[in-house]
């Protein structure tokens, strides 16, 4: 089961990398704004936690 979870996490990161290459300027701005508030260096959140990834990934998956 652990290897399945690792593979799923790697696949998610791959989708985020692809999504980052096709983000609109508005999406990039939204991510940057979210990061200012949430990615503070304390380890609670990282860029990969941005809630907007799902919408970008969904858009490019069609």
GROMACS .gro file of C-alpha atoms in nm:
model
   62
    1UNK     CA    1   0.000   0.000   0.000
    2UNK     CA    2   0.284   0.243   0.075
    3UNK     CA    3   0.421   0.217  -0.278
    4UNK     CA    4   0.075   0.293  -0.420
    5UNK     CA    5   0.056   0.607  -0.206
    6UNK     CA    6   0.402   0.713  -0.317
    7UNK     CA    7   0.311   0.658  -0.683
    8UNK     CA    8  -0.010   0.857  -0.639
    9UNK     CA    9   0.181   1.144  -0.478
   10UNK     CA   10   0.440   1.145  -0.757
   11UNK     CA   11   0.162   1.149  -1.018
   12UNK     CA   12   0.002   1.446  -0.841
   13UNK     CA   13   0.331   1.638  -0.842
   14UNK     CA   14   0.376   1.559  -1.212
   15UNK     CA   15   0.029   1.701  -1.283
   16UNK     CA   16   0.115   2.016  -1.085
   17UNK     CA   17   0.439   2.064  -1.279
   18UNK     CA   18   0.251   2.034  -1.608
   19UNK     CA   19  -0.025   2.263  -1.482
   20UNK     CA   20   0.227   2.527  -1.378
   21UNK     CA   21   0.347   2.553  -1.739
   22UNK     CA   22   0.001   2.645  -1.869
   23UNK     CA   23  -0.138   2.859  -1.587
   24UNK     CA   24  -0.303   3.184  -1.685
   25UNK     CA   25  -0.169   3.513  -1.550
   26UNK     CA   26  -0.472   3.528  -1.321
   27UNK     CA   27  -0.398   3.181  -1.183
   28UNK     CA   28  -0.032   3.270  -1.131
   29UNK     CA   29  -0.136   3.584  -0.943
   30UNK     CA   30  -0.381   3.387  -0.728
   31UNK     CA   31  -0.110   3.134  -0.642
   32UNK     CA   32   0.138   3.409  -0.554
   33UNK     CA   33  -0.119   3.580  -0.331
   34UNK     CA   34  -0.206   3.252  -0.157
   35UNK     CA   35   0.164   3.180  -0.102
   36UNK     CA   36   0.217   3.520   0.066
   37UNK     CA   37  -0.036   3.425   0.331
   38UNK     CA   38   0.015   3.051   0.367
   39UNK     CA   39   0.372   2.958   0.273
   40UNK     CA   40   0.549   3.120   0.566
   41UNK     CA   41   0.841   2.884   0.615
   42UNK     CA   42   0.700   2.713   0.923
   43UNK     CA   43   0.631   2.393   0.728
   44UNK     CA   44   0.253   2.401   0.759
   45UNK     CA   45   0.191   2.472   0.390
   46UNK     CA   46   0.381   2.455   0.065
   47UNK     CA   47   0.304   2.564  -0.289
   48UNK     CA   48   0.166   2.217  -0.358
   49UNK     CA   49  -0.112   2.281  -0.103
   50UNK     CA   50  -0.265   2.565  -0.307
   51UNK     CA   51  -0.637   2.487  -0.348
   52UNK     CA   52  -0.635   2.622  -0.705
   53UNK     CA   53  -0.432   2.331  -0.843
   54UNK     CA   54  -0.740   2.114  -0.887
   55UNK     CA   55  -0.909   2.366  -1.117
   56UNK     CA   56  -0.598   2.409  -1.332
   57UNK     CA   57  -0.537   2.035  -1.352
   58UNK     CA   58  -0.901   1.973  -1.436
   59UNK     CA   59  -0.890   2.231  -1.715
   60UNK     CA   60  -0.584   2.080  -1.881
   61UNK     CA   61  -0.701   1.722  -1.840
   62UNK     CA   62  -0.977   1.755  -2.098
   0.00000   0.00000   0.00000
